[in-house]
mmCIF file of C-alpha atoms in Angstrom:
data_model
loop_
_atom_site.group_PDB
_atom_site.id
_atom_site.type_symbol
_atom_site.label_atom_id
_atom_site.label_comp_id
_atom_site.label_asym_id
_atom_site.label_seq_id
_atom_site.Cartn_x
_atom_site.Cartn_y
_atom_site.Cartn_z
ATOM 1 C CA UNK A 1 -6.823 68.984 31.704
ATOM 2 C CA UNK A 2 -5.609 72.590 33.073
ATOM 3 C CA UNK A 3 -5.992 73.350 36.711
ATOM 4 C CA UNK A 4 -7.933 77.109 37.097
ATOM 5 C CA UNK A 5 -8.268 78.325 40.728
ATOM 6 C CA UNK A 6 -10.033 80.959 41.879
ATOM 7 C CA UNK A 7 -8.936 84.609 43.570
ATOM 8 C CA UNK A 8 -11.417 86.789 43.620
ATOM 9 C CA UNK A 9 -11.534 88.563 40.172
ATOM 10 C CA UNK A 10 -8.419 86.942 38.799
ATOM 11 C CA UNK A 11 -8.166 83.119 38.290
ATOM 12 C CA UNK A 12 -4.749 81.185 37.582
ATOM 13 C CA UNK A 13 -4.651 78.336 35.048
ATOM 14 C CA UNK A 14 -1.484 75.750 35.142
ATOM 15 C CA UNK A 15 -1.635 73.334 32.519
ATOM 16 C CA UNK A 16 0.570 69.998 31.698
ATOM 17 C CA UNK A 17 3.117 69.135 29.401
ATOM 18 C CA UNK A 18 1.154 67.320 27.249
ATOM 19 C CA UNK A 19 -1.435 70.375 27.400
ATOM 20 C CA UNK A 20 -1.319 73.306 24.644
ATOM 21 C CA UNK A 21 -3.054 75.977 26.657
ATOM 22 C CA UNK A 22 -3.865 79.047 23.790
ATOM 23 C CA UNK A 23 -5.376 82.321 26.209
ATOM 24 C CA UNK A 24 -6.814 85.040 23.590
ATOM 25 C CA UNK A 25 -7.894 87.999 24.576
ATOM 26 C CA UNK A 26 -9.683 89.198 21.929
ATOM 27 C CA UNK A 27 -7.944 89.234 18.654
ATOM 28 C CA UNK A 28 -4.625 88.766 19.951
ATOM 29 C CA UNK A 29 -2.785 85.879 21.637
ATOM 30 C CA UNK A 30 -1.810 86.496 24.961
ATOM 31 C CA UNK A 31 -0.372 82.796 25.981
ATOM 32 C CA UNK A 32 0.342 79.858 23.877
ATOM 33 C CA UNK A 33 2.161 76.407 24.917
ATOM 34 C CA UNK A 34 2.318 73.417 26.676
ATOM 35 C CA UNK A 35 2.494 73.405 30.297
ATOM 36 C CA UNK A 36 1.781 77.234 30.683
ATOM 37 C CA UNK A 37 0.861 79.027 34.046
ATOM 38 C CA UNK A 38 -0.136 82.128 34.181
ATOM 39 C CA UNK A 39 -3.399 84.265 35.790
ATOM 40 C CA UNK A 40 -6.268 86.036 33.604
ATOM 41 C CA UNK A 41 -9.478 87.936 34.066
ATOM 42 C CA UNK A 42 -12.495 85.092 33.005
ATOM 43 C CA UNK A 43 -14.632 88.287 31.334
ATOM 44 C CA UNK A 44 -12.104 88.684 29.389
ATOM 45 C CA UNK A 45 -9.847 85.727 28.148
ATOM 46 C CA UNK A 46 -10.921 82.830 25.521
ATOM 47 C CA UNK A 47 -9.077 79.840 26.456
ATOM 48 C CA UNK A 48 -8.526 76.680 24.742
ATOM 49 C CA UNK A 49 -6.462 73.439 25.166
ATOM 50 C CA UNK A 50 -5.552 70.986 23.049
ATOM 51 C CA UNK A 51 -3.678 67.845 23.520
ATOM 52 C CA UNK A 52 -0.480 67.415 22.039
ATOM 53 C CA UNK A 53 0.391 63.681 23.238
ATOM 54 C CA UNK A 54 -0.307 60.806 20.643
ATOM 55 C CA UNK A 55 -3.688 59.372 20.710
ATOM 56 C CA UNK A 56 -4.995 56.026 20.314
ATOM 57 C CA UNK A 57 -8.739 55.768 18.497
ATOM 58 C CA UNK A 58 -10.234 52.264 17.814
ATOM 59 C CA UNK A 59 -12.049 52.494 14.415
ATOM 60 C CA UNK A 60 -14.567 49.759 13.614
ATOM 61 C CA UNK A 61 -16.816 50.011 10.024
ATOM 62 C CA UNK A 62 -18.383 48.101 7.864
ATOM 63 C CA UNK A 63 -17.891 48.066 4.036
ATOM 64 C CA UNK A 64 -19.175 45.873 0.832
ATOM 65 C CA UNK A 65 -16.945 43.570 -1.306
ATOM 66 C CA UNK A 66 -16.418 42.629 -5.004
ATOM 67 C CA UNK A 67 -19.198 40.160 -4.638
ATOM 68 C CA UNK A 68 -21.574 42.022 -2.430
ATOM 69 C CA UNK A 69 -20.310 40.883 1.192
ATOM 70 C CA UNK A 70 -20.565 42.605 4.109
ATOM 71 C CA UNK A 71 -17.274 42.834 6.461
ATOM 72 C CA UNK A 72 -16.973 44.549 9.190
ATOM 73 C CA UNK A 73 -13.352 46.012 9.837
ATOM 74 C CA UNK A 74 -11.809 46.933 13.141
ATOM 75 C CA UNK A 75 -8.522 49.100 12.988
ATOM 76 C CA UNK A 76 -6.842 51.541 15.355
ATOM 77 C CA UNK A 77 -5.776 55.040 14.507
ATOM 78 C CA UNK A 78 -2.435 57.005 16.116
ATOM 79 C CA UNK A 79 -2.770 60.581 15.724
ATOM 80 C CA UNK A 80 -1.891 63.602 17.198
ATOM 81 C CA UNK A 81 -2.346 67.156 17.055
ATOM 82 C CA UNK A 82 0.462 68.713 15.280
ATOM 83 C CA UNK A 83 -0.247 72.291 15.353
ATOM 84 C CA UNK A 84 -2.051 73.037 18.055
ATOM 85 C CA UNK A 85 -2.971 76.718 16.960
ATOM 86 C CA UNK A 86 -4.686 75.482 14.119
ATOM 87 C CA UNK A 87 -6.152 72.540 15.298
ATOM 88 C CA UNK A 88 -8.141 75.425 17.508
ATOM 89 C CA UNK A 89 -8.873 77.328 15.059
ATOM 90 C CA UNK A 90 -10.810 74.446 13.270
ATOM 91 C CA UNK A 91 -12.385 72.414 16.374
ATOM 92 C CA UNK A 92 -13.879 73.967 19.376
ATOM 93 C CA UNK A 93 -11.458 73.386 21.919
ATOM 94 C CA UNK A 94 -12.892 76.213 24.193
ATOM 95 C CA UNK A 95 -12.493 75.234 28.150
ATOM 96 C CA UNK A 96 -14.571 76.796 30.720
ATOM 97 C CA UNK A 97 -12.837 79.187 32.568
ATOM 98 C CA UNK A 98 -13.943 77.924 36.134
ATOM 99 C CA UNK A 99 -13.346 74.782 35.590
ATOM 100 C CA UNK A 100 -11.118 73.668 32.849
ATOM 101 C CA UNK A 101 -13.664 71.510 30.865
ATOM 102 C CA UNK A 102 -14.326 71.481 27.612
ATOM 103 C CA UNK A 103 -17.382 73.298 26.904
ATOM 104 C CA UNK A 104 -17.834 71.062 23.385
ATOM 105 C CA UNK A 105 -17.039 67.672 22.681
ATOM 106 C CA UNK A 106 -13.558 68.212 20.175
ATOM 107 C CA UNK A 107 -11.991 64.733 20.588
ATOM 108 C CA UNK A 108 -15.670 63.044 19.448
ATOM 109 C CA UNK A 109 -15.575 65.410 16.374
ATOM 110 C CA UNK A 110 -12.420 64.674 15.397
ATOM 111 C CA UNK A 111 -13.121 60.753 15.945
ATOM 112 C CA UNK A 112 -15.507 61.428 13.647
ATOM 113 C CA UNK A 113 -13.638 63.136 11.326
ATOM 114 C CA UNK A 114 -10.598 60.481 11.105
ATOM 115 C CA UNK A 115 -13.724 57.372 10.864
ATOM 116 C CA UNK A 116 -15.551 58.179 8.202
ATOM 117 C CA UNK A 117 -12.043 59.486 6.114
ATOM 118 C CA UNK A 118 -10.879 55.934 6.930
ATOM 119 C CA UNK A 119 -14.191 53.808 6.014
ATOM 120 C CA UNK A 120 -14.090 55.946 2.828
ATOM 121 C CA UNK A 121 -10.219 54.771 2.056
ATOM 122 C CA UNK A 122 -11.445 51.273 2.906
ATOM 123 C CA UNK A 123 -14.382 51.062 1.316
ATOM 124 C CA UNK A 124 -12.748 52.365 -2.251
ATOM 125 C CA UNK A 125 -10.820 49.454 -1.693
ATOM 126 C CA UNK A 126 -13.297 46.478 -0.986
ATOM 127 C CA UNK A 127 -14.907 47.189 -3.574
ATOM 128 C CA UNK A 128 -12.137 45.784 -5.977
ATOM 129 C CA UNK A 129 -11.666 42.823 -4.149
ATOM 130 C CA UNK A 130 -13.638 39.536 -3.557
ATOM 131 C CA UNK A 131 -14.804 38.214 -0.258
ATOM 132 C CA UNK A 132 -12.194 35.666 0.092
ATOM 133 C CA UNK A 133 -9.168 37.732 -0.703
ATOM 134 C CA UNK A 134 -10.360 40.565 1.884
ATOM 135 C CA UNK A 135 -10.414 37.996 4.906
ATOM 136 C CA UNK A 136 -7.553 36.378 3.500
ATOM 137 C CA UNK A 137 -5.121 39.396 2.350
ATOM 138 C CA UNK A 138 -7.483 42.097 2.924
ATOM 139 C CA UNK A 139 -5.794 42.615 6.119
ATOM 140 C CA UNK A 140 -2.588 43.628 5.128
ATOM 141 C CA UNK A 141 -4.095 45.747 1.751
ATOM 142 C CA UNK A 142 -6.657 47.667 3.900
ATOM 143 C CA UNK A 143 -3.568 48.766 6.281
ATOM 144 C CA UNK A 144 -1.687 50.460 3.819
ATOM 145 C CA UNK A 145 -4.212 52.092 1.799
ATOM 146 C CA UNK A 146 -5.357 54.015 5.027
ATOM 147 C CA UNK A 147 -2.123 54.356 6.211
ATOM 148 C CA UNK A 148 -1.451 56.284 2.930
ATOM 149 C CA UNK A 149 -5.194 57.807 2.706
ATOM 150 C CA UNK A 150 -4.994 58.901 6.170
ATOM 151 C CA UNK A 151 -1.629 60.324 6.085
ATOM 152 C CA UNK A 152 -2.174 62.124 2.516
ATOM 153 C CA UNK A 153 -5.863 63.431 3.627
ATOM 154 C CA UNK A 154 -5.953 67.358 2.652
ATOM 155 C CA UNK A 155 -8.521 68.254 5.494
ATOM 156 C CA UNK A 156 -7.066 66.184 8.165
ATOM 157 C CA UNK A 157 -3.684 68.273 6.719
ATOM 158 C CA UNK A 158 -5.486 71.465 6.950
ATOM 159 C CA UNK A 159 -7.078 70.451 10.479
ATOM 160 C CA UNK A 160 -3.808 69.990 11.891
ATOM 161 C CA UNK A 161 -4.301 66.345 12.318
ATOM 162 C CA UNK A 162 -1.017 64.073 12.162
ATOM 163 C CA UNK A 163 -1.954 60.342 11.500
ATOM 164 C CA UNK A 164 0.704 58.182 13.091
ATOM 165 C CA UNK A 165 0.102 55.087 12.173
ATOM 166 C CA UNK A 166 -2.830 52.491 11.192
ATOM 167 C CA UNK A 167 -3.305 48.556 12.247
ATOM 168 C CA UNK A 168 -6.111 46.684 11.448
ATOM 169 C CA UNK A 169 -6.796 44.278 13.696
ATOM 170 C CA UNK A 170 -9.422 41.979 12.145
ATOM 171 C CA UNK A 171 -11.676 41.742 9.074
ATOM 172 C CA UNK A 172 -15.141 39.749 9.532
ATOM 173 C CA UNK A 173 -17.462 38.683 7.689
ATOM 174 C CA UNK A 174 -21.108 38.396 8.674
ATOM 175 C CA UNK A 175 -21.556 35.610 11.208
ATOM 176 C CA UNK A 176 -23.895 33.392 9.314
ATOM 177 C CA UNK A 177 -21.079 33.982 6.256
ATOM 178 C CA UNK A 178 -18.197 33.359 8.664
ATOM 179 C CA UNK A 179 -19.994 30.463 9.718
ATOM 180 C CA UNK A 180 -20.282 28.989 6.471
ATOM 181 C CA UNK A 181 -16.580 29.661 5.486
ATOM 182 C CA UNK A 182 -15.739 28.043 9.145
ATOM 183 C CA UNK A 183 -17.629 25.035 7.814
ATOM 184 C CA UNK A 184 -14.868 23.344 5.263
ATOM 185 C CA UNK A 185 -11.824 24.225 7.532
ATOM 186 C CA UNK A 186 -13.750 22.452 11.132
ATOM 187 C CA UNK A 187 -15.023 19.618 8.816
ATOM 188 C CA UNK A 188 -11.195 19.476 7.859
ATOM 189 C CA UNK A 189 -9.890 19.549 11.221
ATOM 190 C CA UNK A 190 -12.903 17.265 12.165
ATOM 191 C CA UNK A 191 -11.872 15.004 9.284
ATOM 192 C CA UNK A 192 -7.960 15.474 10.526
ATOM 193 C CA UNK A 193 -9.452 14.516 14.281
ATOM 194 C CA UNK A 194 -11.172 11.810 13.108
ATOM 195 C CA UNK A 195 -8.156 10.287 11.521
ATOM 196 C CA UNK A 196 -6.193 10.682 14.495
ATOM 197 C CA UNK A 197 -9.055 8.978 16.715
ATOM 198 C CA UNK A 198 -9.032 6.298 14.046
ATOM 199 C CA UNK A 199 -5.635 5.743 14.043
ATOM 200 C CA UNK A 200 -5.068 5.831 17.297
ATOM 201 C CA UNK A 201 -7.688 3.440 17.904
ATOM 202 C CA UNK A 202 -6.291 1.426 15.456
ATOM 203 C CA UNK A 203 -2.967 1.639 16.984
ATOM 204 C CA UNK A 204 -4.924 0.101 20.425
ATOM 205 C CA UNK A 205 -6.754 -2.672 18.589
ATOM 206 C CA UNK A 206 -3.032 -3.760 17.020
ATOM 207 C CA UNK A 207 -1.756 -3.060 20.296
ATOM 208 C CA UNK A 208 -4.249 -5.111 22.432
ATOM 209 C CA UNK A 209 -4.110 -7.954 19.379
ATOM 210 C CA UNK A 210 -0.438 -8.109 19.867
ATOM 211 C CA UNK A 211 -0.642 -8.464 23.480
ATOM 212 C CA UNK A 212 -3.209 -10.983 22.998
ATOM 213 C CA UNK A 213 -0.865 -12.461 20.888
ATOM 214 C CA UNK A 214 1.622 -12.878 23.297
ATOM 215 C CA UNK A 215 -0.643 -13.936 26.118
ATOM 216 C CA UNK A 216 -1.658 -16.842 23.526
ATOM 217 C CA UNK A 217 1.787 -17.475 23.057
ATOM 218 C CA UNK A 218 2.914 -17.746 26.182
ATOM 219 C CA UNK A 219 0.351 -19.387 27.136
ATOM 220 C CA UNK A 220 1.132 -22.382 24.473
ATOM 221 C CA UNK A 221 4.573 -21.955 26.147
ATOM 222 C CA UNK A 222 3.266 -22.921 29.341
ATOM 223 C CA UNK A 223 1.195 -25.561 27.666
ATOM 224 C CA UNK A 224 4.018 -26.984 26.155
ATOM 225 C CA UNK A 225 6.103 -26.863 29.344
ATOM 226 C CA UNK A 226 3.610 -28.027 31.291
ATOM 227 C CA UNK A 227 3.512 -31.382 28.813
ATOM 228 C CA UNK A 228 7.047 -31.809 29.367
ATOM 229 C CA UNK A 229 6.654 -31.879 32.808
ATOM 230 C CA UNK A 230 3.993 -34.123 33.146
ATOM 231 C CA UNK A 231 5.967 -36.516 30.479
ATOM 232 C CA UNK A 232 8.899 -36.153 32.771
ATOM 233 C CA UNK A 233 6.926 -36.700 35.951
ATOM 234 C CA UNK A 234 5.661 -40.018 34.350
ATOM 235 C CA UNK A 235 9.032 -40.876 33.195
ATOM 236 C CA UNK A 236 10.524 -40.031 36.439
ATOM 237 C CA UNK A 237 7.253 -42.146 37.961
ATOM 238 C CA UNK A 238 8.253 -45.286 35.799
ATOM 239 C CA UNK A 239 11.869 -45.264 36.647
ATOM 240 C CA UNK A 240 11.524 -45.185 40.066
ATOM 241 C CA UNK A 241 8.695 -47.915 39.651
ATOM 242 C CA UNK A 242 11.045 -49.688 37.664
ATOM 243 C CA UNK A 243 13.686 -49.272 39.907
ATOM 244 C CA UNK A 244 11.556 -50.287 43.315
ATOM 245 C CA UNK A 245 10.718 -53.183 41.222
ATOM 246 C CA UNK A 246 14.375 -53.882 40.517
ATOM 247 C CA UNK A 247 15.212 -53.444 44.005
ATOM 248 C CA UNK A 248 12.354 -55.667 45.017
ATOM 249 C CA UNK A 249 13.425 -58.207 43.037
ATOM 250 C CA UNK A 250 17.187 -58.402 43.854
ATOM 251 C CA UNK A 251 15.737 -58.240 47.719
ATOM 252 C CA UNK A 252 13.603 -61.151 46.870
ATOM 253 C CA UNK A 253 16.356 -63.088 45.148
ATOM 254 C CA UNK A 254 18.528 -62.109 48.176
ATOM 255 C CA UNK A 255 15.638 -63.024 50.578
ATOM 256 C CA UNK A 256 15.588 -66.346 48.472
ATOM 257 C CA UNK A 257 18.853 -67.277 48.405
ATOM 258 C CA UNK A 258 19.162 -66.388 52.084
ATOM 259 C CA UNK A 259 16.085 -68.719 52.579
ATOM 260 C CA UNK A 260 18.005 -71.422 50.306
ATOM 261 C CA UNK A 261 21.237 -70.995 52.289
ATOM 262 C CA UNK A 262 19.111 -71.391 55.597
ATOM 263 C CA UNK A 263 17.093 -74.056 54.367
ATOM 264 C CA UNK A 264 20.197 -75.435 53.128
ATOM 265 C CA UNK A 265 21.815 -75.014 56.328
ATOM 266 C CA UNK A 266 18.627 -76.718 58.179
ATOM 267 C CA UNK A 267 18.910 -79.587 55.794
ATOM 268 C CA UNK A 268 22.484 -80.092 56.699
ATOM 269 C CA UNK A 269 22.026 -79.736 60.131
ATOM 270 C CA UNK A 270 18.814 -81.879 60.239
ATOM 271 C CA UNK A 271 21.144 -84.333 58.376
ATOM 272 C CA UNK A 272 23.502 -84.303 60.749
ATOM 273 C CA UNK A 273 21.148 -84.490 63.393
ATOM 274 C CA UNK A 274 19.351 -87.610 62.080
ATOM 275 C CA UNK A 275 22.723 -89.128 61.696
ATOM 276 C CA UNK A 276 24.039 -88.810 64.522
ATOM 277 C CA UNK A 277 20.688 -89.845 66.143
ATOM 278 C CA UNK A 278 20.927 -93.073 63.626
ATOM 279 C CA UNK A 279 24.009 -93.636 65.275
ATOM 280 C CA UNK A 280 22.907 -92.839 68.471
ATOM 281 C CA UNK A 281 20.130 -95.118 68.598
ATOM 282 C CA UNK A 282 22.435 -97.796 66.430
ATOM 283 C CA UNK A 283 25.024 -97.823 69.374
ATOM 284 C CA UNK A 284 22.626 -97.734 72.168
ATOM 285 C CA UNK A 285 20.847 -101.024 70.194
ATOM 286 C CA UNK A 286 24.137 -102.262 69.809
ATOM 287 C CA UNK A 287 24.873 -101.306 73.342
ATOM 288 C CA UNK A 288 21.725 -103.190 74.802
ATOM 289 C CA UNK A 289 21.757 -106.413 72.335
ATOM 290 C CA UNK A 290 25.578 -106.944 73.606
ATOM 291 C CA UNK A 291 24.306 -106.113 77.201
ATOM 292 C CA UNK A 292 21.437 -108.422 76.719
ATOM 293 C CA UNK A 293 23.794 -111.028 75.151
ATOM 294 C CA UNK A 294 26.271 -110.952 77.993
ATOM 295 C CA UNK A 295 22.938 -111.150 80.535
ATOM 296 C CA UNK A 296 21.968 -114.203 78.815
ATOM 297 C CA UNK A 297 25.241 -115.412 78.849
ATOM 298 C CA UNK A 298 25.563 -114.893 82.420
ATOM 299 C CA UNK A 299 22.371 -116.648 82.919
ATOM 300 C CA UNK A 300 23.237 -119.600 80.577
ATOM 301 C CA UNK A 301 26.293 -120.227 82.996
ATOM 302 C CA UNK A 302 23.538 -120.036 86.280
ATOM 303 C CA UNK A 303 21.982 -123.473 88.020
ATOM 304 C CA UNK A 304 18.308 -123.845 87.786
ATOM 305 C CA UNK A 305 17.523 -122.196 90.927
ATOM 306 C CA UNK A 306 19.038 -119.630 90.664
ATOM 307 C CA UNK A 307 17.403 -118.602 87.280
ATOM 308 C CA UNK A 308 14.042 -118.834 88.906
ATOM 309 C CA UNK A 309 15.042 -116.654 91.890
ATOM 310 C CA UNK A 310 15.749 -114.088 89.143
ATOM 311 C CA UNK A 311 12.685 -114.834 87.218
ATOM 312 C CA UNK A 312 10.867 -114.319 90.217
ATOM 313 C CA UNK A 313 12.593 -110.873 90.908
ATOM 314 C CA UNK A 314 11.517 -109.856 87.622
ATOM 315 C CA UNK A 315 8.060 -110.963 87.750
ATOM 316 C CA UNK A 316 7.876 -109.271 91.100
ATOM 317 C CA UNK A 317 9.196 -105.745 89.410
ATOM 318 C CA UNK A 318 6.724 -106.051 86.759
ATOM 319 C CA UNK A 319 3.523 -106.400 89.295
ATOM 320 C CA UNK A 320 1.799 -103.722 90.704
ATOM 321 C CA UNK A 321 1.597 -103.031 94.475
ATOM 322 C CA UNK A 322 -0.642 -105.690 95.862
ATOM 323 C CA UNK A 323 -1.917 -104.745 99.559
ATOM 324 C CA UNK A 324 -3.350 -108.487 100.218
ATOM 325 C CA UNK A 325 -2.651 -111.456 98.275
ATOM 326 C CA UNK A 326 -4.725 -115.010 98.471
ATOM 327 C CA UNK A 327 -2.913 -117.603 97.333
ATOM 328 C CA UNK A 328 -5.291 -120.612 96.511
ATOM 329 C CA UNK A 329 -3.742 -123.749 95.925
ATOM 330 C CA UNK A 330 -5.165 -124.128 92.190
ATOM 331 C CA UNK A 331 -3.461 -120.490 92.301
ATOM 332 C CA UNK A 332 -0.002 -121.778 93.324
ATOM 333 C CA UNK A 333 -0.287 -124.530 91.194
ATOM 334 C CA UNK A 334 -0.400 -122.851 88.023
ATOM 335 C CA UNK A 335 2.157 -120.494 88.534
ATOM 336 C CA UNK A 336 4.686 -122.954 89.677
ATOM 337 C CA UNK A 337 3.587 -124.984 86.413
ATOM 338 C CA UNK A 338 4.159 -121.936 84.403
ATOM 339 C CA UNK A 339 7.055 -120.729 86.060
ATOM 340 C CA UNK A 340 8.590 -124.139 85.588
ATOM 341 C CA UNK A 341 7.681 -123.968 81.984
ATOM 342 C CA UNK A 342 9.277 -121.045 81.795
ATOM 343 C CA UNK A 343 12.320 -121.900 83.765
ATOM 344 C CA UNK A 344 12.837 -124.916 81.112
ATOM 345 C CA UNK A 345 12.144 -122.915 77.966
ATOM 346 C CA UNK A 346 14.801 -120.398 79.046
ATOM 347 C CA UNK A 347 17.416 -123.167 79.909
ATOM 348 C CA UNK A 348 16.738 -124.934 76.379
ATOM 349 C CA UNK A 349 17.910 -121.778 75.226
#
């Protein structure tokens, strides 16, 4: 937009580069070009401006296919303004001369202008085409026929209008349409998701089996090592059982034969013993018969009185103490008779 200050009667306008400025006064052209400055009476001067710098215009229309669809496409249009002069002599790009606006609306008209030329281009062609090949290669099809329709257009030619280039950006159906066409591919990819959930599940459940399988295993593993344990235990159990038992018995034998040996040993000692207490009491009998044999011998050589002195001695050792003794006559009588008796029975001998 042109920058227009104020002086009193006279007013000075300084544009930009990418600004055509075109001051007329009357008939004739007084300036003309991009980033102009110059000053100019406002009763007097027409001026316009017109953009020279490439322009970006989103297009969006709706057209009808082969098979009576709706689509709506959205495209965007570069253009530019390539000759400036003309391009004001067709659009009203009068500015006010205060302050630099447009007084019309020339960019709206000429987006305008370049819609409906390319909804006319598209809509020649959707036409010829089915539903499903416009949303499938429509794209690409409706790009180059307004590239070409837009770029070949006579008025936008004689406007002064330079089409740059076209992209469309999307072609939709309506959205109960697009909806339905959504259906088969999401009950696809639902299909394709399914799958994967079942085989992944799948892939768990053989998962988790083989782990149980190996649990299972392992635990007949233990099982079975367990048993052998226990059998060895028992075995281990039994031999040292068996081999107490052995040991008892050879310390039993050896307590035995120790006993025997002992018992032995207190046999032949008792037999000793006994015999020499045999011959003890053999020699002491042997010892007192001689004795009394060589007493009676000696006696057998002794008078009479002198046998009864000793009888009496020995009758005397055999009494008991006697504190008073009465001797009666009958008394002495009968032991004399006795003693005499005696006396004679041991000399007959």
């Amino acid at each position: 937009m042109a920058e227009i200050r104020g002086f009193g009667l006279l007013r000075h306008l300084r544009s930009t580069p990418t600004e055509h400025v075109i001051h007329q006064r009357g008939d004739r052209v007084v300036h003309s070009g991009t980033g102009c400055s110059f000053w100019f009476r406002p009763l007097t001067a027409a001026l316009s401006e017109v953009p020279v710098d490439d322009r970006e215009l989103p297009v969006l229309f709706h057209g009808r296919t082969g098979d009576f669809q709706k689509v709506a496409v959205q495209a965007t249009v570069t253009y530019r303004f390539a000759d400036p002069a003309l391009v004001a002599g067709r659009v009203d790009f009068a500015i006010d001369s205060r302050t630099g606006r447009w007084r019309a609306a020339p960019l709206d008209q000429v987006a305008h202008l370049l819609t409906e030329t390319a909804q006319q281009h598209a809509a020649d062609l959707l036409v010829t085409i089915p539903m499903a090949d416009a949303l499938g290669r429509g794209i690409a099809a409706i790009r180059d026929r307004l590239r070409t329709g837009l770029v070949g257009d006579e008025r936008l030619r004689d406007t002064g209008v330079v089409v740059l280039d076209v992209r469309v950006v999307s072609v939709r159906p309506d959205p109960d349409i697009e909806k339905a066409l959504q259906t088969p591919a999401r009950e696809l990819i639902q299909e394709e998701a399914d799958r994967a959930t079942y085989e992944r599940r799948a892939h768990a459940v053989e998962r988790e089996r083989t782990i149980s399988e190996n649990e299972l295993q392992s635990k007949i593993e233990l099982a079975a090592r367990e048993e052998n344990l226990v059998a060895q235990h028992g075995a281990n159990e039994r031999r040292r059982a068996a081999e107490e038992a052995a040991a008892a018995r050879i310390a039993a034998e050896a307590e035995a034969e120790r006993a025997g040996l002992a018992a032995r040993a207190a046999a032949e000692r008792t037999g000793l013993a006994a015999t020499a207490e045999a011959d003890r009491i053999r020699l002491t009998g042997s010892a007192e018969a001689d004795a009394e044999a060589a007493r009676l011998a000696v006696l057998a050589e002794l008078d009479h009185w002198t046998q009864l002195m000793l009888a009496l001695r020995e009758v005397a050792e055999q009494l008991p103490s006697i504190g008073t003794l009465h001797v009666t006559p009958d008394l002495l009588t009968t032991a004399l008779a006795r003693l005499t008796a005696a006396t004679g029975d041991g000399a007959e001998r």
